[in-house]
Amino acid sequence: MVTFVMYAVWFIDKAINIYMLCIVVYALMSWFPNAYGTAIGRFLARIVEPFESLFNFATVGMISLAPIVALAVLTFVQMGVNYLGQLLIGY
């Protein structure tokens, strides 16, 4: 049981890290013209925009802070998953 919990926490932790990297790459793509039109841009848009759209309220003028808020939320979720894993394992 302990091994399963360890692997589940590890897998969720890595999945959140990969998703956070996708958010950062998607945000950086705004600096390059026509980057959203590429295959990678369209793929990242399909997986990142639904989550980022929850945080569209966070704007300052023309600057969207949605990626920063999304990364903060994912960081808190990641810390919660790690803490829950530590509680279940018992150390």
Tab-separated table of C-alpha atoms in Angstrom:
chain	number	residue	atom	x	y	z
A	1	MET	CA	0.000	0.000	0.000
A	2	VAL	CA	2.819	2.391	0.886
A	3	THR	CA	4.540	1.771	-2.441
A	4	PHE	CA	1.346	2.478	-4.360
A	5	VAL	CA	0.833	5.761	-2.511
A	6	MET	CA	4.449	6.771	-3.132
A	7	TYR	CA	4.177	6.078	-6.860
A	8	ALA	CA	0.787	7.794	-7.118
A	9	VAL	CA	2.101	10.922	-5.399
A	10	TRP	CA	5.231	10.836	-7.562
A	11	PHE	CA	3.167	10.483	-10.744
A	12	ILE	CA	0.766	13.310	-9.823
A	13	ASP	CA	3.714	15.510	-8.838
A	14	LYS	CA	5.439	14.948	-12.185
A	15	ALA	CA	2.193	15.452	-14.133
A	16	ILE	CA	1.658	18.807	-12.416
A	17	ASN	CA	5.276	19.784	-13.152
A	18	ILE	CA	4.814	18.974	-16.850
A	19	TYR	CA	1.549	20.924	-16.965
A	20	MET	CA	3.224	23.904	-15.289
A	21	LEU	CA	5.976	23.754	-17.913
A	22	CYS	CA	3.308	23.754	-20.637
A	23	ILE	CA	1.765	26.890	-19.106
A	24	VAL	CA	5.146	28.650	-19.050
A	25	VAL	CA	5.913	27.695	-22.654
A	26	TYR	CA	2.441	28.792	-23.765
A	27	ALA	CA	2.886	32.144	-22.022
A	28	LEU	CA	6.302	32.657	-23.605
A	29	MET	CA	4.883	31.894	-27.049
A	30	SER	CA	3.099	35.252	-26.925
A	31	TRP	CA	6.463	36.927	-27.510
A	32	PHE	CA	6.884	35.319	-30.934
A	33	PRO	CA	4.719	36.227	-33.921
A	34	ASN	CA	2.527	33.430	-35.277
A	35	ALA	CA	3.724	31.007	-32.598
A	36	TYR	CA	0.146	30.137	-31.658
A	37	GLY	CA	-0.537	29.040	-35.228
A	38	THR	CA	2.051	26.264	-35.194
A	39	ALA	CA	1.217	22.664	-34.338
A	40	ILE	CA	2.825	22.992	-30.914
A	41	GLY	CA	0.960	26.248	-30.287
A	42	ARG	CA	-2.385	24.700	-31.169
A	43	PHE	CA	-1.658	21.655	-28.997
A	44	LEU	CA	-0.661	23.796	-26.024
A	45	ALA	CA	-3.715	25.997	-26.543
A	46	ARG	CA	-5.992	22.944	-26.316
A	47	ILE	CA	-4.501	21.791	-23.025
A	48	VAL	CA	-3.650	25.127	-21.340
A	49	GLU	CA	-6.457	27.532	-22.285
A	50	PRO	CA	-9.310	25.680	-20.517
A	51	PHE	CA	-7.486	25.926	-17.185
A	52	GLU	CA	-6.207	29.466	-17.752
A	53	SER	CA	-9.675	30.674	-18.709
A	54	LEU	CA	-10.707	30.160	-15.079
A	55	PHE	CA	-8.346	33.005	-14.152
A	56	ASN	CA	-9.147	35.563	-16.862
A	57	PHE	CA	-10.237	38.007	-14.155
A	58	ALA	CA	-6.563	38.631	-13.356
A	59	THR	CA	-5.623	41.347	-15.832
A	60	VAL	CA	-3.796	44.625	-15.474
A	61	GLY	CA	-4.566	46.730	-18.514
A	62	MET	CA	-3.544	44.650	-21.520
A	63	ILE	CA	-1.417	42.252	-19.474
A	64	SER	CA	-3.018	38.990	-18.412
A	65	LEU	CA	-1.849	37.566	-15.127
A	66	ALA	CA	-3.781	34.335	-15.685
A	67	PRO	CA	-0.621	32.211	-16.216
A	68	ILE	CA	0.856	33.466	-12.940
A	69	VAL	CA	-2.346	32.768	-11.018
A	70	ALA	CA	-2.655	29.341	-12.682
A	71	LEU	CA	0.929	28.480	-11.702
A	72	ALA	CA	0.276	29.592	-8.123
A	73	VAL	CA	-2.870	27.455	-7.908
A	74	LEU	CA	-1.052	24.435	-9.318
A	75	THR	CA	1.788	24.961	-6.844
A	76	PHE	CA	-0.679	24.906	-3.952
A	77	VAL	CA	-2.336	21.775	-5.365
A	78	GLN	CA	1.059	20.137	-5.741
A	79	MET	CA	1.998	20.969	-2.147
A	80	GLY	CA	-1.347	19.592	-0.987
A	81	VAL	CA	-0.857	16.324	-2.856
A	82	ASN	CA	2.641	15.936	-1.411
A	83	TYR	CA	1.378	16.665	2.109
A	84	LEU	CA	-1.487	14.202	1.723
A	85	GLY	CA	0.974	11.589	0.506
A	86	GLN	CA	3.168	12.165	3.538
A	87	LEU	CA	0.139	11.809	5.826
A	88	LEU	CA	-0.878	8.545	4.196
A	89	ILE	CA	2.632	7.094	4.307
A	90	GLY	CA	3.199	8.231	7.865
A	91	TYR	CA	6.519	10.049	7.861
